[in-house]
């Protein structure tokens, strides 16, 4: 059985941020993730906003970790080599909402959010000319930003791995046994690992995982957020995430930007089952109607994808603590929004607690992660030089996103090797464009099968059981070399 100082359960943003923080302090750490990739649940499907922190109730854990996390994000993204858009956010309203916006500003100031400002009609129109003309006032939060959430999560996992941490995928923790010496043995039914310290960041299953060791349990609720994603030809329609006034259940349906240049509308807030990622006709109609209230002529014809993410709630606030009955067993439960923003601060908090408890840390010879090559943003000269070194960078596989075979092969050989087309997509974006993979999936299957020495029939779209093809219908097709 492998022995670690620290085991983290769950490879979402909270787990991977904690993993990277621990490894960078020289803690012998193992991350266990049930799925075949990190970022498999809430972290892969959310709005990607690094919230400034005006929304959470003052004094709550949400407010504390939101503020601290927001301050850490830009440097963290720089360190990881992933995009961070420093754009600020706008919460817009008609004149009737002025008092509510002022109250939000006051709440934000109580939370310590810097630079909050009320923007009046003329300035607002200059900032966002495509707002619905009824929107005449806004709260501007300059410290809000936008990231690609799964890129940050993958970056953190890779950073931890290249610095000596261990990631075990397809390891669903199904039993936790406390030994007489106080250490914990965690098992998936076949394999086991042992550690003195455990941090449970298992998102949707975090209360169930607590139950495995007799720790505190929570009444969990799942709230689905559905989205409409437009293609990149809509880039520039807006330049900030645009929120309506928040409702008691959510931050409302927003018009949003992605780091890659798409426009996105959503999310809804619908109570759901833990694994219900369906998108309903009613919800799409609701998004369209709400967005048309804040925006002028949104071009829904440019829609390329509908998708949903699931918020995990355990009450009104985050539940983050060491369990009262189980020494050295920590948990993060009910990490709904702003959990993406809060993650680096939650990670820091956990590691500080472990240090107080005497976990040994030491300075490591830190290795910086190498970001993926992105030929789309290279000059012609740079690209020519690259192609001379390796002609695979000149073979375009995904025409919509302009991704070469070289970039795909690099991603397949990256530290946390992707084992599905979706995992590849989260690394270098094939299938993310207008055609959503209609043209490139056959080529991706061939490249993945070749690199992994797999039969093409074994190539997965996502998790086990999602094989894409059953065989050839004619010789010489795109699957053949
Ligand atoms: C629609 C929507 C919009 C959002 N927008 C924002 C936003 O703009 N900004 C923001 O800050 N936050 C936002 N959030 C919140 C944010 O996405 C979450 O707070 C965050 O992703 C939670 O991360 P996590 O690591 O706690 O959980 P998760 O990402 O759910 O990760 C938990 C992981 O644990 C794994 N796991 C579960 N059980 C086990 C087990 N037994 N053994 C091993 N592994 C296990 C799961 O497979 C999963 O990968 C949004 C959320 C949603 C759904």
Coordinates of C-alpha atoms and ligand atoms in Angstrom, one line a residue:
X1 CA 0.0 0.0 0.0
X2 CA 1.3 3.4 -0.9
X3 CA 1.9 5.8 1.9
X4 CA 1.5 9.6 1.7
X5 CA 1.6 12.5 4.2
X6 CA -1.6 13.9 2.7
X7 CA -4.4 12.5 0.6
X8 CA -6.9 14.8 -1.2
X9 CA -10.2 13.3 -2.4
X10 CA -11.6 15.0 -5.5
X11 CA -9.9 16.6 -8.5
X12 CA -12.1 19.7 -9.0
X13 CA -10.7 23.2 -8.6
X14 CA -10.6 22.9 -4.8
X15 CA -8.8 19.6 -4.7
X16 CA -6.3 20.5 -7.4
X17 CA -5.6 23.9 -5.9
X18 CA -4.9 22.2 -2.5
X19 CA -2.8 19.5 -4.2
X20 CA -0.6 22.1 -5.9
X21 CA -0.3 24.2 -2.8
X22 CA 0.7 21.1 -0.7
X23 CA 3.2 19.8 -3.3
X24 CA 4.9 23.2 -3.6
X25 CA 5.5 23.1 0.1
X26 CA 7.2 19.7 -0.2
X27 CA 4.3 17.7 1.3
X28 CA 4.2 14.1 0.0
X29 CA 0.6 14.3 -1.5
X30 CA -1.7 12.1 -3.5
X31 CA -4.9 13.3 -5.3
X32 CA -7.6 10.8 -5.8
X33 CA -10.2 11.4 -8.5
X34 CA -13.2 9.2 -9.3
X35 CA -13.4 10.2 -13.0
X36 CA -10.8 9.6 -15.8
X37 CA -9.8 13.3 -15.7
X38 CA -9.7 16.1 -13.3
X39 CA -12.3 18.9 -13.6
X40 CA -15.0 16.4 -14.2
X41 CA -18.0 17.9 -12.3
X42 CA -18.8 21.5 -11.4
X43 CA -15.4 22.7 -12.3
X44 CA -15.8 21.9 -16.0
X45 CA -19.1 23.7 -16.5
X46 CA -19.5 27.1 -14.9
X47 CA -19.4 30.8 -15.8
X48 CA -15.6 31.0 -15.3
X49 CA -15.8 34.3 -13.4
X50 CA -13.3 35.3 -10.8
X51 CA -15.8 37.2 -8.7
X52 CA -14.8 40.5 -7.1
X53 CA -16.8 39.5 -4.0
X54 CA -19.6 42.1 -3.7
X55 CA -22.3 39.4 -3.5
X56 CA -21.7 37.1 -0.6
X57 CA -23.1 38.0 2.9
X58 CA -20.5 39.9 4.9
X59 CA -18.8 37.7 7.6
X60 CA -19.5 34.4 5.7
X61 CA -16.9 32.0 4.6
X62 CA -18.0 32.7 1.0
X63 CA -17.1 36.4 1.4
X64 CA -13.8 35.6 3.1
X65 CA -12.5 33.1 0.6
X66 CA -14.0 35.0 -2.4
X67 CA -12.0 38.1 -1.5
X68 CA -8.8 36.2 -0.7
X69 CA -9.1 34.0 -3.8
X70 CA -9.8 36.9 -6.1
X71 CA -6.5 38.5 -5.0
X72 CA -4.6 35.3 -5.7
X73 CA -6.0 34.5 -9.1
X74 CA -4.0 36.7 -11.5
X75 CA -0.6 35.6 -10.1
X76 CA -1.7 31.9 -10.0
X77 CA -2.8 32.0 -13.6
X78 CA 0.5 33.7 -14.6
X79 CA 2.5 31.0 -12.7
X80 CA 0.5 28.2 -14.5
X81 CA 0.7 29.9 -17.9
X82 CA -3.1 30.0 -18.4
X83 CA -5.2 33.0 -19.5
X84 CA -6.7 35.4 -17.1
X85 CA -8.9 38.2 -18.5
X86 CA -8.7 41.3 -16.3
X87 CA -12.0 42.8 -17.5
X88 CA -14.0 43.7 -14.4
X89 CA -17.7 42.9 -14.2
X90 CA -20.9 44.9 -14.6
X91 CA -24.2 44.4 -12.8
X92 CA -26.8 46.3 -14.8
X93 CA -30.3 47.6 -14.1
X94 CA -32.9 50.1 -15.1
X95 CA -33.5 53.1 -12.9
X96 CA -35.8 51.2 -10.6
X97 CA -32.9 49.0 -9.5
X98 CA -30.7 52.0 -8.4
X99 CA -31.3 51.3 -4.6
X100 CA -30.5 47.6 -5.0
X101 CA -27.3 48.4 -6.9
X102 CA -26.3 50.9 -4.2
X103 CA -27.0 48.2 -1.5
X104 CA -24.8 45.8 -3.5
X105 CA -22.1 48.3 -3.6
X106 CA -22.3 48.9 0.1
X107 CA -22.2 45.1 0.8
X108 CA -19.2 44.8 -1.5
X109 CA -17.4 47.6 0.4
X110 CA -18.2 45.9 3.7
X111 CA -16.6 42.8 2.3
X112 CA -13.5 44.9 1.3
X113 CA -13.9 44.8 -2.5
X114 CA -11.8 47.6 -3.9
X115 CA -12.8 50.1 -6.6
X116 CA -16.6 49.5 -6.8
X117 CA -18.2 52.3 -8.8
X118 CA -21.7 53.2 -10.0
X119 CA -21.7 53.8 -13.7
X120 CA -24.4 56.1 -15.2
X121 CA -26.1 55.8 -18.5
X122 CA -23.7 57.6 -20.9
X123 CA -20.5 56.0 -19.6
X124 CA -22.3 52.6 -19.5
X125 CA -23.3 52.9 -23.1
X126 CA -19.7 53.6 -24.1
X127 CA -18.5 50.6 -22.1
X128 CA -21.2 48.2 -23.5
X129 CA -23.0 49.6 -26.6
X130 CA -25.1 46.5 -27.1
X131 CA -26.9 46.7 -23.8
X132 CA -30.7 46.9 -23.9
X133 CA -31.5 50.7 -23.9
X134 CA -33.6 50.1 -20.7
X135 CA -30.4 49.3 -18.8
X136 CA -29.3 52.8 -17.6
X137 CA -27.2 52.2 -14.5
X138 CA -24.6 49.6 -13.4
X139 CA -22.3 48.6 -10.6
X140 CA -18.8 48.2 -12.0
X141 CA -16.4 45.8 -10.1
X142 CA -12.9 46.3 -11.6
X143 CA -11.4 43.4 -9.8
X144 CA -13.7 40.8 -11.4
X145 CA -12.0 38.6 -14.1
X146 CA -12.6 35.6 -16.4
X147 CA -10.7 32.3 -16.7
X148 CA -11.2 29.0 -18.4
X149 CA -12.0 27.0 -15.2
X150 CA -10.9 23.6 -16.5
X151 CA -7.6 25.0 -17.9
X152 CA -6.8 26.4 -14.4
X153 CA -7.8 23.0 -12.8
X154 CA -5.7 21.0 -15.3
X155 CA -2.8 23.4 -14.9
X156 CA -2.9 23.0 -11.1
X157 CA -2.9 19.2 -11.3
X158 CA 0.0 19.2 -13.8
X159 CA 2.0 21.6 -11.7
X160 CA 1.6 19.3 -8.7
X161 CA 2.6 16.3 -10.7
X162 CA 5.7 17.8 -12.3
X163 CA 6.8 18.8 -8.8
X164 CA 6.5 15.3 -7.3
X165 CA 2.8 14.9 -6.4
X166 CA 0.8 11.8 -7.3
X167 CA -2.6 11.9 -9.1
X168 CA -4.6 8.7 -9.3
X169 CA -7.6 8.9 -11.7
X170 CA -10.5 6.4 -11.7
X171 CA -10.0 6.0 -8.0
X172 CA -13.5 6.4 -6.4
X173 CA -13.0 6.4 -2.6
X174 CA -15.5 3.9 -1.3
X175 CA -14.1 3.2 2.1
X176 CA -12.1 5.1 4.7
X177 CA -10.7 3.3 7.7
X178 CA -9.1 5.0 10.6
X179 CA -6.1 2.9 11.9
X180 CA -5.2 2.6 15.6
X181 CA -2.1 4.9 14.9
X182 CA -4.5 7.6 13.7
X183 CA -3.7 7.3 10.0
X184 CA -6.4 6.8 7.4
X185 CA -6.6 4.0 4.7
X186 CA -8.6 5.0 1.7
X187 CA -9.8 2.4 -0.8
X188 CA -11.7 2.1 -4.0
X189 CA -12.5 -1.6 -3.4
X190 CA -9.3 -2.8 -5.2
X191 CA -6.5 -0.4 -4.4
X192 CA -5.7 1.4 -1.2
X193 CA -3.6 4.4 -0.1
X194 CA -2.6 5.5 3.4
X195 CA -2.0 9.0 4.9
X196 CA -1.9 10.8 8.2
X197 CA -3.9 13.8 6.8
X198 CA -7.0 13.7 4.5
X199 CA -8.8 16.5 2.8
X200 CA -12.2 15.7 1.3
X201 CA -13.0 17.9 -1.7
X202 CA -15.4 15.5 -3.3
X203 CA -17.9 18.1 -4.5
X204 CA -21.2 16.3 -5.2
X205 CA -20.2 13.4 -3.0
X206 CA -18.5 15.3 -0.2
X207 CA -21.1 14.6 2.4
X208 CA -21.2 10.9 1.5
X209 CA -17.4 10.7 1.7
X210 CA -17.6 12.3 5.2
X211 CA -20.1 9.6 6.1
X212 CA -17.6 6.8 5.2
X213 CA -15.5 7.8 8.2
X214 CA -18.3 8.8 10.5
X215 CA -17.6 12.6 10.0
X216 CA -20.3 15.3 9.9
X217 CA -22.9 14.9 7.1
X218 CA -25.0 17.6 5.4
X219 CA -28.3 17.9 3.6
X220 CA -27.1 18.3 0.0
X221 CA -29.0 20.1 -2.8
X222 CA -28.1 20.2 -6.5
X223 CA -29.0 23.2 -8.6
X224 CA -28.5 23.0 -12.4
X225 CA -27.2 25.9 -14.4
X226 CA -27.9 25.7 -18.2
X227 CA -26.0 27.7 -20.8
X228 CA -26.2 28.8 -24.4
X229 CA -22.7 29.1 -26.0
X230 CA -22.2 31.2 -29.2
X231 CA -19.3 30.8 -31.6
X232 CA -16.3 33.1 -31.7
X233 CA -17.7 35.3 -34.6
X234 CA -19.7 37.0 -31.8
X235 CA -16.4 38.2 -30.1
X236 CA -16.7 41.9 -29.1
X237 CA -20.5 41.9 -28.7
X238 CA -19.7 42.6 -25.0
X239 CA -16.4 43.0 -23.3
X240 CA -17.4 42.4 -19.6
X241 CA -19.5 39.7 -17.9
X242 CA -22.9 41.4 -17.5
X243 CA -25.0 40.4 -14.6
X244 CA -28.6 41.4 -13.9
X245 CA -29.5 42.2 -10.3
X246 CA -29.0 39.0 -8.3
X247 CA -32.0 36.9 -7.1
X248 CA -32.2 35.1 -3.7
X249 CA -31.2 31.8 -5.4
X250 CA -28.5 32.9 -7.9
X251 CA -26.6 35.7 -9.4
X252 CA -29.1 35.7 -12.3
X253 CA -28.8 34.9 -16.0
X254 CA -25.8 36.8 -17.4
X255 CA -24.3 37.7 -20.8
X256 CA -20.7 36.5 -20.4
X257 CA -17.4 36.3 -22.3
X258 CA -14.9 33.5 -22.4
X259 CA -11.2 33.8 -22.5
X260 CA -11.3 32.2 -25.9
X261 CA -13.6 34.9 -27.4
X262 CA -17.0 33.2 -27.3
X263 CA -20.2 34.8 -25.9
X264 CA -22.2 32.7 -23.4
X265 CA -25.6 33.2 -21.9
X266 CA -26.8 31.6 -18.6
X267 CA -26.9 30.0 -16.1
X268 CA -30.4 29.0 -15.1
X269 CA -31.0 27.8 -11.5
X270 CA -33.1 24.7 -11.5
X271 CA -33.2 22.2 -8.6
X272 CA -32.1 18.8 -10.0
X273 CA -30.7 15.4 -9.3
X274 CA -26.9 15.0 -8.7
X275 CA -26.1 13.9 -12.3
X276 CA -28.8 15.7 -14.3
X277 CA -27.0 17.7 -17.0
X278 CA -29.9 17.9 -19.3
X279 CA -30.8 21.2 -21.0
X280 CA -34.5 21.7 -21.4
X281 CA -36.5 23.7 -24.0
X282 CA -38.2 25.7 -21.2
X283 CA -34.8 26.7 -19.8
X284 CA -33.5 27.8 -23.2
X285 CA -36.6 29.9 -23.7
X286 CA -36.1 31.4 -20.2
X287 CA -32.4 32.3 -20.9
X288 CA -33.4 33.9 -24.2
X289 CA -36.1 36.0 -22.6
X290 CA -34.0 37.1 -19.6
X291 CA -31.0 38.0 -21.8
X292 CA -33.2 40.0 -24.1
X293 CA -34.1 42.0 -21.0
X294 CA -30.5 43.1 -20.4
X295 CA -29.0 42.9 -24.0
X296 CA -29.9 44.4 -27.4
X297 CA -30.4 41.9 -30.2
X298 CA -28.4 38.9 -28.9
X299 CA -27.7 36.7 -31.9
X300 CA -28.9 33.3 -30.7
X301 CA -28.4 32.0 -34.3
X302 CA -24.7 31.8 -33.5
X303 CA -25.4 29.1 -30.9
X304 CA -23.0 26.2 -31.1
X305 CA -23.6 24.4 -27.8
X306 CA -26.1 24.0 -25.0
X307 CA -24.7 22.6 -21.7
X308 CA -25.3 22.5 -18.0
X309 CA -23.2 22.5 -14.8
X310 CA -24.4 21.5 -11.3
X311 CA -24.1 23.6 -8.2
X312 CA -23.7 21.7 -5.0
X313 CA -25.2 23.3 -1.9
X314 CA -25.2 22.3 1.7
X315 CA -26.9 25.4 3.2
X316 CA -26.3 29.1 2.8
X317 CA -22.5 29.0 3.2
X318 CA -19.4 26.9 2.5
X319 CA -18.8 24.1 5.0
X320 CA -15.0 24.0 5.5
X321 CA -13.5 22.5 8.7
X322 CA -11.5 19.7 10.4
X323 CA -14.0 17.1 11.5
X324 CA -14.8 17.2 15.2
X325 CA -14.7 13.4 15.6
X326 CA -11.8 12.6 13.2
X327 CA -8.5 14.3 13.9
X328 CA -6.6 15.3 10.8
X329 CA -9.6 14.7 8.5
X330 CA -10.7 18.0 6.8
X331 CA -13.6 18.7 4.4
X332 CA -14.9 21.3 1.9
X333 CA -18.6 20.7 1.5
X334 CA -21.2 22.7 -0.4
X335 CA -18.7 24.6 -2.5
X336 CA -21.1 26.3 -4.9
X337 CA -20.4 29.7 -6.4
X338 CA -18.0 31.5 -5.8
X339 CA -16.1 28.3 -5.3
X340 CA -14.0 28.7 -8.4
X341 CA -12.8 32.0 -7.2
X342 CA -12.4 30.9 -3.6
X343 CA -10.4 27.7 -4.4
X344 CA -6.8 29.0 -4.1
X345 CA -7.7 30.7 -0.8
X346 CA -9.4 27.5 0.5
X347 CA -6.3 25.6 -0.5
X348 CA -4.1 28.0 1.4
X349 CA -6.3 27.8 4.5
X350 CA -6.1 23.9 4.5
X351 CA -2.4 23.9 4.2
X352 CA -1.9 26.5 6.9
X353 CA -4.1 24.3 9.2
X354 CA -2.0 21.3 8.4
X355 CA 1.2 23.3 9.2
X356 CA -0.4 24.3 12.5
X357 CA -0.9 20.6 13.2
X358 CA 2.7 19.9 12.6
X359 CA 2.9 18.6 9.0
X360 CA 6.4 18.8 7.7
X361 CA 7.1 21.2 4.8
X362 CA 10.3 22.0 3.0
X363 CA 11.5 24.2 0.2
X364 CA 11.4 22.4 -3.1
X365 CA 13.2 22.9 -6.3
X366 CA 10.1 24.3 -8.0
X367 CA 9.6 23.4 -11.7
X368 CA 7.4 25.8 -13.7
X369 CA 4.7 24.2 -15.8
X370 CA 5.2 24.6 -19.6
X371 CA 1.9 25.8 -21.1
X372 CA 0.6 24.0 -24.3
X373 CA 1.8 25.4 -27.6
X374 CA -0.9 27.5 -29.3
X375 CA -0.2 27.9 -33.0
X376 CA -3.3 30.1 -33.5
X377 CA -1.6 33.0 -31.8
X378 CA 1.8 32.7 -33.4
X379 CA 3.2 35.0 -36.0
X380 CA 3.8 33.4 -39.5
X381 CA 7.5 33.5 -38.9
X382 CA 7.2 31.7 -35.5
X383 CA 4.9 29.1 -37.0
X384 CA 7.2 28.5 -40.0
X385 CA 10.1 27.9 -37.6
X386 CA 8.0 25.5 -35.6
X387 CA 6.8 23.6 -38.6
X388 CA 10.4 23.2 -39.8
X389 CA 11.3 21.5 -36.5
X390 CA 8.2 19.4 -36.5
X391 CA 5.9 19.2 -39.6
X392 CA 3.0 18.0 -37.4
X393 CA 2.4 21.6 -36.4
X394 CA 1.6 22.3 -40.0
X395 CA -1.2 19.7 -40.2
X396 CA -4.4 21.3 -39.2
X397 CA -6.8 18.9 -37.5
X398 CA -9.5 21.2 -36.1
X399 CA -10.2 23.8 -38.7
X400 CA -12.6 25.8 -36.6
X401 CA -10.1 26.4 -33.8
X402 CA -7.0 26.1 -36.0
X403 CA -5.4 23.3 -34.0
X404 CA -2.6 21.2 -35.5
X405 CA -1.7 17.5 -35.1
X406 CA 1.5 18.6 -33.3
X407 CA -0.6 20.4 -30.6
X408 CA -2.8 17.4 -30.1
X409 CA 0.1 15.0 -29.8
X410 CA 1.8 17.3 -27.3
X411 CA -1.4 17.4 -25.2
X412 CA -1.7 13.6 -25.4
X413 CA 1.8 13.4 -23.9
X414 CA 1.3 16.1 -21.2
X415 CA 1.8 15.2 -17.5
X416 CA -1.8 14.2 -16.9
X417 CA -2.4 12.3 -20.0
X418 CA -5.9 12.8 -21.5
X419 CA -7.7 9.6 -22.2
X420 CA -10.8 10.9 -24.0
X421 CA -11.7 13.3 -26.7
X422 CA -13.4 15.6 -24.1
X423 CA -10.2 15.6 -22.0
X424 CA -8.2 16.5 -25.1
X425 CA -10.8 19.3 -25.8
X426 CA -10.2 20.7 -22.3
X427 CA -6.5 20.9 -23.0
X428 CA -6.1 22.3 -26.5
X429 CA -9.7 22.9 -27.8
X430 CA -10.3 20.5 -30.7
X431 CA -14.1 20.2 -31.3
X432 CA -14.7 23.5 -29.5
X433 CA -15.5 25.5 -32.7
X434 CA -18.5 26.1 -35.0
X435 CA -18.7 22.5 -36.3
X436 CA -18.4 21.0 -32.7
X437 CA -16.2 18.2 -34.0
X438 CA -18.1 17.1 -37.1
X439 CA -15.0 17.4 -39.2
X440 CA -12.2 16.6 -36.8
X441 CA -13.5 13.8 -34.5
X442 CA -12.5 11.0 -37.0
X443 CA -9.0 12.5 -37.2
X444 CA -8.8 12.8 -33.4
X445 CA -9.8 9.2 -33.0
X446 CA -7.1 8.1 -35.3
X447 CA -4.4 10.3 -33.6
X448 CA -5.5 9.1 -30.1
X449 CA -5.6 5.5 -31.2
X450 CA -2.1 5.7 -32.7
X451 CA -0.5 7.6 -29.7
X452 CA -2.1 5.4 -27.1
X453 CA -1.7 2.2 -29.2
X454 CA -5.4 1.5 -28.8
X455 CA -7.9 0.1 -31.2
X456 CA -10.0 3.0 -32.5
X457 CA -13.1 1.2 -31.1
X458 CA -11.7 1.9 -27.6
X459 CA -11.4 5.7 -28.0
X460 CA -13.7 7.4 -25.6
X461 CA -15.8 10.6 -25.9
X462 CA -15.7 11.1 -22.1
X463 CA -16.0 8.5 -19.3
X464 CA -15.9 4.6 -19.6
X465 CA -18.7 3.4 -21.8
X466 CA -18.7 6.4 -24.2
X467 CA -16.8 4.7 -27.0
X468 CA -17.3 6.6 -30.2
X469 CA -17.1 4.1 -33.0
X470 CA -17.9 0.4 -33.5
X471 CA -15.7 -0.2 -36.6
X472 CA -15.0 0.8 -40.3
X473 CA -17.8 0.9 -42.8
X474 CA -15.3 1.1 -45.7
X475 CA -11.5 0.8 -46.2
X476 CA -9.4 3.9 -46.5
X477 CA -11.6 6.1 -44.3
X478 CA -10.3 8.9 -42.0
X479 CA -9.4 6.4 -39.3
X480 CA -6.7 4.8 -41.3
X481 CA -3.2 6.1 -41.4
Ligands
LIG1 C1 -23.6 26.8 -13.3 C2 -22.5 27.2 -12.4 C3 -21.9 28.4 -12.5 C4 -20.9 28.8 -11.7 N1 -20.2 29.9 -11.9 C5 -19.1 30.2 -11.1 C6 -18.4 31.4 -11.4 O1 -18.6 32.1 -12.3 N2 -17.4 31.7 -10.5 C7 -17.1 31.0 -9.4 O2 -16.2 31.4 -8.6 N3 -17.8 29.8 -9.2 C8 -18.8 29.4 -10.0 N4 -19.4 28.3 -9.8 C9 -19.0 27.4 -8.7 C10 -17.8 26.5 -9.0 O3 -18.0 25.9 -10.3 C11 -17.7 25.4 -8.0 O4 -17.8 26.1 -6.7 C12 -16.4 24.7 -8.1 O5 -16.2 24.2 -9.4 C13 -16.5 23.5 -7.1 O6 -15.2 22.9 -7.1 P1 -15.0 21.6 -6.2 O7 -13.6 21.2 -6.4 O8 -15.5 21.8 -4.9 O9 -16.0 20.5 -6.8 P2 -16.1 19.7 -8.2 O10 -15.6 20.5 -9.3 O11 -17.4 19.1 -8.2 O12 -15.0 18.5 -8.0 C14 -15.2 17.4 -7.1 C15 -14.5 16.2 -7.7 O13 -14.6 15.1 -6.8 C16 -14.7 13.9 -7.5 N5 -15.3 12.9 -6.6 C17 -16.5 12.8 -6.1 N6 -16.7 11.7 -5.3 C18 -15.5 11.1 -5.3 C19 -15.0 10.0 -4.6 N7 -15.8 9.2 -3.8 N8 -13.7 9.6 -4.8 C20 -12.9 10.4 -5.6 N9 -13.3 11.5 -6.3 C21 -14.6 11.9 -6.1 C22 -15.7 14.3 -8.6 O14 -15.5 13.4 -9.7 C23 -15.2 15.7 -9.0 O15 -14.2 15.7 -10.0 C24 -20.5 27.9 -10.7 C25 -21.0 26.6 -10.6 C26 -22.0 26.2 -11.5 C27 -22.6 24.8 -11.4

